[in-house]
């Protein structure tokens, strides 16, 4: 981060020569070459198109390699951008894939990068210096030259396979297809996100990958078919959000920063695990040694003279040094060392990630967000803490116990005993550090001569970079961890509240332990207590396994259960096709859009969409289409419409936030451009539940896809066809657009086909039985669920009716009939038949009174008169008013009658809840 | 008194017998002690048992409603089923139960906390549930989603007073439970208990669609003989009663009691009024409570007494307690009701009516001040024997506020019959059809 | 004590003590006791006791539970403004303070039941626990689930607890709309005259003989019994008036024996009491003072009852009269009453046949301001200009609540009023300005 400001001070980029041509549409000038010069240094470096260059990554040693395809900027010339063709280094390729290479990769080797999923447009100002790239034919061996400035290309890498690449591509000037350059261009942010952990150690460590990790990596690979290399860079999009977030508050910006690091995609994680595994293989001694001399370094730096403290400040951040021209000898040397230490520092999180038990427990479960949440962790312990654990320092002890997921909640344990649940942390310490930091930030900002204004939204990065620097330096004199804590602390803003409810937390102890009544229970308020982080939602598993279906009927029953996912969805081919092509097209040309799907319940809306998604994801794996996220939310599964933001954010990035914070973040995410971002497909089920008075939730959902950089496809599902017209205000409805589709209720043929396909070949039903069921349902609702339930019930009836369970025949008409009766016949008539004499009398009295009044309503008093009369007729002794009331209210309680509140006594009005004919019929019958 | 105690001492073993008898029968009548098998509900029992067994054994998700009038034995049935279900070893360890009651869990927030608590999910510490409403929901759903049919424990959700859950906002809880029961997640069975026949109409259509529409109706068409039989079984002592001789005698006495004609009439009356189980238990409880050493058996008289207590008209009882003035006012109101066929009246009219009566034949009663009348009037209102016709009490003076009589003529007449030393002229006045 | 309570499982002397404390309620106590059964046996889940005020419902309950030392919680629903208080009291009296403190701030029934179950799993009950709810009718106004839940409490908490509801209102008016567990209904009949006599004579003055006091009670009941049977009221009145009753004895005018004289002395006095103390128009204290000042008692009496007269300005009185006429006479009859030389307009001419009930039964009718003024000018003898003072007087009459404004406040131009005073009040007023109002009232033609 800090590097930007540094750069502003130290390096000057300018175009050389006149623009080659001018793009009217985008108002961009294209240049042939770019001059990079260092201020107060004479020599300048010239970058021409077609030249190979280093683009800075976090790891100074091996920055990204690319070939300039095009250089361009806007009229003002402020924004300089370059379109490049990426190469990727050995270290960027996951170990698992390196196997495909079949040989030991040469350290100097790079691969021609051919994955769609990362965007070729970078900020020119992130260019470091030219580099020499040689193309070698597959056969020729690598010349072992020691200079790091020459790299060798043999193969191309497309995240799946290595292919031989022809020299023309590499050396030649023909440029690969590149997207329109976008303005305003993104700030140069690529490097930030790539966690150096991914590289530095990877090479230094003894390469002994352990199986588990490989496996995990592989699984991760399958789940997200995306370039590992893209990992680092894709996460750059997070940085976008970061920039604007800063306007919220200093702390927020910290949190954002924290997030960027965390927001890495599985790629990062995989790498972490990989080298982490290797780190494990390191002996403690190694670690210790490294530690020692790095601390030595620190000590030196601290003690050293002012001019040196500044570089020192950088030195903690892996970001930049390498592009410092080599002639600044002394610095570089220190830098290298520093870098080592950094690399050191960064490995531990990944280490305990791979070894922490909770981790093990979590990973297999394939939900999209789990791995991502993991990613949150590495940033946590950038401090040497990890290794320190091995050293006798008590202070750091708990850190190793910590499960990555709650790095957030860390510090705590410094003060109180490790065995406390993490939520129990007394927040004071954190809060202190947070304040400390923010105060420092403020101080720093004011110090900065060029940006005085705290709240200026412009130049966000400048706002917090110094702070960052400050942090770093401060971090040294405070034993290193505090600052990072504060970082995390902010992210875990809500996390802090966790402490506030947990019984043993210090400042709240009185309120929470003795008198829980203190704890407020406002929903959604950031103040609400949170689930302890270590809690993993799970149902205990059963001791002895579920019994498998024994006979045909049971088999049929399991197949007919609504939950059982069929091989294919019959009768919805057309809809399937439409949705598929809709989504596919959007994904392929990286645009966004909305689709509205309606249909009565049980017509397979959600099922179809899921089917589509399954297919598309498979296609993505096969690499037929670019990879994409699939996220699903359901209006009924949240407690209030605004939770939608929270859930989306969580599923997208795995981070938790309050509703409005989440909204802000998503807004950023979808409105700002980011390189190497891939499409998100969002399924919104039960849309109507997201209705709010101002409809802002719906509005956003439909507005984001229209953004240029959003790459968001929204599929919405609801029951009613005219929902947009009925409940949406115009600006929402118009954004929803006209791509709509309605699922018709199933016809009886379709229902029949569905059952057949479910049953496939299991012969359990007679033809006409099925037909009866499906016809009946089609006539009533066309709800597939009903039909399946009926058939299931029928099988049961059939089973019970059979003399001995072994010899059960097919399910016949009679059984289905019985099932239908059970489910559809209203119980009113039987209820009346079974009612007691007085109750029946009372019903008759009601009808008689209605007849007399010619109304459908009468007071109890009036009815009671009739009742008495009827009693006399029937020769029963008349009942008292109280008894009459109790009879009446008994009828009311099972809703044969509708009554007014009972405190009206004999004045309460009585109405029938059944048709008079039904009553009479029921009474006639016996 | 001394003598009495002696008597007791002499009969001490008998005394113990009666204590034991009381204990056993009270257990049965008041404590809803489960019968060995639900009488008259065998079919439903089998059906439900099968259903739950499939969930427990095959991990097949299900949802079912038990519908029946109050006191038909819904809860009893369910409890029996659970008892029998848990007897099977295969089931015993393989079932989680969550009991909710619409009366207690009055909204989804409370309900979710309760579920989480009963499932002992990991965000529970002690009996405190952490997390906001939203988080709890997410957590629970996540938990259920993780499970799958074959491997994870089936969960049995029992929602008593099911209809009340349908009034929760958006029916979120119901939707989610039923949704889980219809999708490939951890197997659950949702059992709802309700007395409302129209319960399905309460469900939103998407919720309804997810409900399997299995309903078990408890509409017993039991005949009078069975009813009497039930009474006998309820009262008779089990065979394992410590004092066999005593039990024998007791059971015989009960048998004879049930055959008695007058008893039969009483029971018939109760049977006619309601078949439900609990009201019968109440009747028997009233009889049983009188049994003691001094009164070693239930006599038909006791039963008559008990049923009289059950069928007593409460309002008439209350009228009986009124002062003569208040009674007169009631009578006046009755007359007004008769004259102006049930139009509301105000104090002035009543007072006027009363005065007319006094003028005509005021030998027993003397004239009362208006305020005294007013006080009596207000007392009647307190007793909810009269209530304001409309709630526009604000502007009008009290004496002109329109009221309605909430007592039926029959009740007044009944009260007049047994009113202590009621002046004859008042009686006549009450009897006379028109004031 | 003839009808001695007896029930196995309780000691005789305890029962004896109970019996002594509840005169004339042995029967009810007996039934209750038999329903409750022996302490360790379980009793019926819920009992609903109804009966008139001061028929010893809660008294009997409390005496039984206290004397027999049964675990119980007595809650008066009047005190429980929020359910929280109710839960707290119950838990407190069953399990002690710590359990009550476990309740969250705004406890739901769910919380209550949960904590109850915890507690009673820790300290299982050997004896039946009783929850007594006084003034149970108020439960209907609290949250709808409370009453059914209470009636079901035994099943919900799975403890041998039984809820006893006490109320003046009959059970029919309690039933929730979807039904609930029916409690056993128990009626506490009112005390008969004899019983009242017996109970009242118990608290006799030590310095006088029993029969003397009981004769006094006789007289008292003779006056009040027809009006009120509330034991408390009668106790109060008896205590207040006894000194008066004894006066002749003090002065030696009469002996305890000659009851007639005593009766003569006290009887009018009691009648007065009925119109004053009984109606709470004078406080008991004032009443006692009055008894001191015999001589000017008549005056004080007049001064006492509020609705006889009130001091008003001259015009205000006429305004009030006018208002009264306006609201009790049909508008069309004004011509006949207030126009000079109305010639021969007979009552019959404008008497409508259908009007059976008089306006004095139906209450005052609203009238417009100008009509009031018109009548006012014709009624008041001297000529008055429609000055602001007149209008201000009207508004002050409204604030005195002698008039009430029926129209909304925003209708400034044509406000409508009603006259809110009674007949005898207005008669008193008009007497002071010697105006014969009855001549002008349509009902009394």
XYZ file of C-alpha atoms in Angstrom, chain A residues 362 365 367 369 421 494 498 501-504 512-513 516 521-525 528-532 534-550 554 557-558 561-565 600-602 606 632 634-641 643 647 651 656 685-689 718-720 783 785-786 789-790 792-793 796 799-800 822-828 830-831 833-839 861 864-865 868 876-883 885-887 890 893-896 898 903-907 913, chain B residues 46-47 50-51 54-63 67-70 88-91 93-94 96 109 112-113 119-125 128-147 149-155 169-172 175-176 179-187 195-201 204-215 217 219-221 265 268-276 311-315 337 384 387 404-411 414:
254
model
C -14.395 -27.750 8.301
C -17.934 -29.582 3.877
C -20.019 -24.871 1.085
C -17.858 -19.824 2.022
C -13.780 -19.847 24.621
C -19.014 -7.131 15.528
C -19.291 -10.987 21.134
C -22.571 -10.849 26.023
C -20.505 -13.843 26.884
C -20.747 -14.533 30.568
C -17.111 -14.369 31.470
C -24.258 -11.181 31.670
C -23.517 -13.766 34.284
C -28.964 -11.781 31.756
C -32.112 -8.362 22.184
C -32.508 -6.005 19.284
C -32.348 -7.894 16.035
C -29.598 -7.033 13.604
C -28.220 -4.301 15.801
C -26.310 -8.065 19.424
C -24.323 -10.910 20.899
C -22.794 -13.228 18.372
C -22.365 -16.914 18.194
C -19.041 -17.965 19.596
C -15.733 -21.733 17.245
C -19.326 -22.898 16.960
C -19.733 -25.004 13.880
C -23.339 -25.643 12.911
C -23.877 -29.371 12.768
C -26.276 -32.103 13.729
C -24.628 -35.001 15.510
C -24.394 -38.074 13.347
C -26.250 -41.252 14.135
C -24.684 -44.163 15.908
C -25.851 -46.853 13.561
C -26.429 -46.009 9.908
C -29.852 -45.518 8.388
C -31.423 -48.688 7.111
C -31.544 -49.005 3.361
C -34.829 -49.691 1.582
C -35.567 -53.379 1.752
C -39.679 -48.887 0.266
C -40.946 -44.537 -1.458
C -37.408 -43.247 -1.188
C -39.647 -38.514 -1.711
C -39.599 -34.923 -2.835
C -36.114 -34.533 -1.479
C -34.546 -37.201 -3.664
C -32.821 -35.354 -6.484
C -47.275 -21.522 -8.348
C -45.563 -23.590 -5.655
C -44.396 -27.038 -6.608
C -36.049 -23.694 -7.887
C -28.303 -18.477 -3.538
C -34.014 -17.197 -0.044
C -36.365 -14.502 1.153
C -37.998 -16.901 3.553
C -34.724 -17.935 5.083
C -33.877 -14.553 6.456
C -35.386 -12.681 9.306
C -35.675 -9.367 7.561
C -35.128 -8.177 3.991
C -30.335 -9.578 5.860
C -25.974 -13.234 3.390
C -21.439 -16.160 0.640
C -19.614 -10.924 8.333
C -35.804 -17.235 -4.103
C -39.132 -16.048 -2.651
C -38.441 -12.582 -3.977
C -41.648 -11.074 -2.585
C -40.316 -11.480 0.951
C -41.565 -15.775 -6.837
C -45.006 -17.291 -6.825
C -47.047 -14.642 -8.533
C -48.299 -29.230 -7.545
C -45.009 -32.166 -4.380
C -48.628 -33.116 -3.734
C -46.679 -37.207 -1.433
C -49.866 -38.929 -2.470
C -45.743 -42.130 -1.193
C -48.730 -42.348 1.113
C -47.580 -47.066 2.723
C -47.872 -52.010 2.476
C -50.131 -51.989 5.521
C -56.876 -38.814 3.639
C -55.272 -35.768 2.170
C -58.037 -33.878 0.443
C -61.353 -34.680 2.092
C -62.198 -31.980 4.607
C -62.606 -33.233 8.143
C -65.592 -31.025 8.865
C -66.659 -36.355 9.975
C -66.158 -33.914 12.798
C -70.747 -36.728 12.634
C -68.545 -37.463 15.610
C -69.724 -34.499 17.639
C -71.738 -35.090 20.798
C -75.525 -34.949 20.795
C -75.730 -31.488 22.282
C -73.161 -30.150 19.861
C -78.934 -15.891 22.998
C -79.933 -20.826 22.553
C -83.688 -20.279 22.492
C -83.892 -25.253 24.177
C -83.680 -34.270 26.326
C -83.711 -32.264 29.498
C -82.834 -28.651 28.589
C -79.330 -27.531 29.427
C -78.255 -24.487 31.376
C -76.889 -21.409 29.680
C -73.401 -22.097 30.977
C -73.455 -25.558 29.513
C -71.995 -21.688 26.176
C -69.455 -24.411 26.769
C -70.958 -26.501 23.984
C -66.238 -26.194 22.049
C -62.542 -24.025 19.310
C -62.384 -26.514 16.447
C -63.708 -23.831 14.106
C -66.946 -25.423 13.113
C -66.843 -18.713 14.239
C -66.391 -12.171 27.283
C -69.437 -10.995 25.354
C -71.221 -13.887 27.023
C -74.659 -14.576 25.615
C -74.419 -11.551 23.325
C -67.601 -21.985 9.261
C -50.123 -47.536 14.238
C -50.072 -44.941 11.483
C -44.904 -46.300 11.421
C -44.327 -42.794 10.177
C -39.444 -44.548 9.126
C -37.886 -41.246 10.028
C -35.855 -42.737 12.815
C -34.784 -45.856 10.994
C -34.674 -44.976 7.316
C -33.957 -41.305 7.828
C -36.968 -40.382 5.720
C -38.189 -36.844 6.322
C -41.860 -36.388 7.007
C -44.437 -33.931 8.201
C -56.009 -32.813 14.447
C -58.785 -33.344 16.934
C -61.045 -31.484 19.349
C -59.890 -30.556 22.840
C -36.887 -49.991 20.102
C -33.149 -50.105 20.544
C -32.427 -49.112 16.978
C -34.417 -45.943 17.461
C -30.111 -43.687 20.409
C -30.933 -42.430 16.935
C -33.277 -36.107 18.657
C -37.136 -15.536 17.776
C -35.399 -20.549 17.379
C -33.573 -20.017 20.631
C -30.570 -29.495 19.954
C -27.518 -28.417 21.977
C -26.008 -26.790 18.919
C -22.614 -25.325 19.466
C -23.715 -21.764 19.948
C -25.292 -22.746 23.222
C -23.344 -22.261 26.404
C -27.730 -19.281 26.956
C -28.013 -19.061 23.210
C -25.636 -16.668 21.556
C -26.310 -14.689 18.466
C -29.001 -12.503 17.073
C -32.245 -13.786 15.634
C -30.799 -13.743 12.131
C -27.666 -15.570 13.183
C -29.593 -18.213 15.050
C -31.711 -18.890 12.003
C -28.703 -19.045 9.719
C -26.914 -21.283 12.177
C -29.783 -23.723 12.495
C -30.369 -23.909 8.750
C -26.670 -24.412 8.182
C -26.638 -27.210 10.704
C -29.591 -28.952 9.142
C -28.214 -28.433 5.673
C -24.959 -30.145 6.521
C -26.605 -33.337 7.555
C -30.281 -38.720 5.036
C -28.057 -41.634 5.809
C -25.477 -40.331 8.216
C -26.942 -37.676 10.499
C -29.339 -38.052 13.404
C -32.990 -37.590 12.542
C -34.625 -34.766 14.448
C -44.457 -13.302 11.029
C -44.106 -14.700 7.495
C -44.415 -18.195 8.967
C -40.653 -18.265 8.650
C -41.523 -22.648 6.030
C -37.994 -23.586 6.931
C -38.688 -27.027 3.541
C -36.013 -29.075 5.244
C -38.446 -31.938 5.530
C -38.850 -31.816 1.749
C -35.242 -31.447 0.727
C -32.171 -33.607 0.967
C -30.844 -32.381 4.278
C -30.670 -33.970 7.672
C -33.839 -36.020 8.114
C -57.551 -28.623 17.581
C -58.426 -26.425 14.634
C -59.917 -28.235 11.677
C -59.186 -25.284 9.400
C -55.506 -25.277 10.223
C -54.427 -25.835 6.625
C -56.163 -22.653 5.535
C -49.400 -19.577 3.353
C -49.511 -21.322 0.002
C -45.792 -21.866 -0.363
C -45.704 -23.202 3.182
C -48.748 -25.333 2.505
C -47.158 -26.755 -0.622
C -44.192 -27.924 1.435
C -46.398 -29.662 3.951
C -46.963 -33.300 3.079
C -50.700 -32.995 3.816
C -50.649 -36.002 6.069
C -53.304 -35.481 8.702
C -57.770 -36.994 12.725
C -62.593 -37.855 15.774
C -63.714 -40.700 17.929
C -67.228 -41.901 17.268
C -78.682 -41.273 33.351
C -75.756 -40.298 29.536
C -76.261 -36.635 30.170
C -72.534 -36.035 30.227
C -72.031 -38.183 27.182
C -74.622 -36.147 25.325
C -73.007 -32.925 26.319
C -69.468 -33.866 25.358
C -67.564 -37.018 24.546
C -64.261 -35.521 25.437
C -73.806 -28.368 35.113
C -74.633 -25.642 37.598
C -75.431 -22.390 35.829
C -72.756 -19.978 36.923
C -74.750 -16.838 36.143
C -85.778 -5.966 27.125
C -70.351 -8.130 33.785
C -72.166 -4.144 29.583
C -77.244 -4.290 27.424
C -78.296 -7.079 29.723
C -76.040 -10.119 29.581
C -78.324 -12.466 31.471
C -80.831 -14.747 29.862
C -84.437 -14.740 31.096
C -84.158 -18.397 31.998
C -81.266 -17.582 34.296
C -83.916 -19.825 37.946
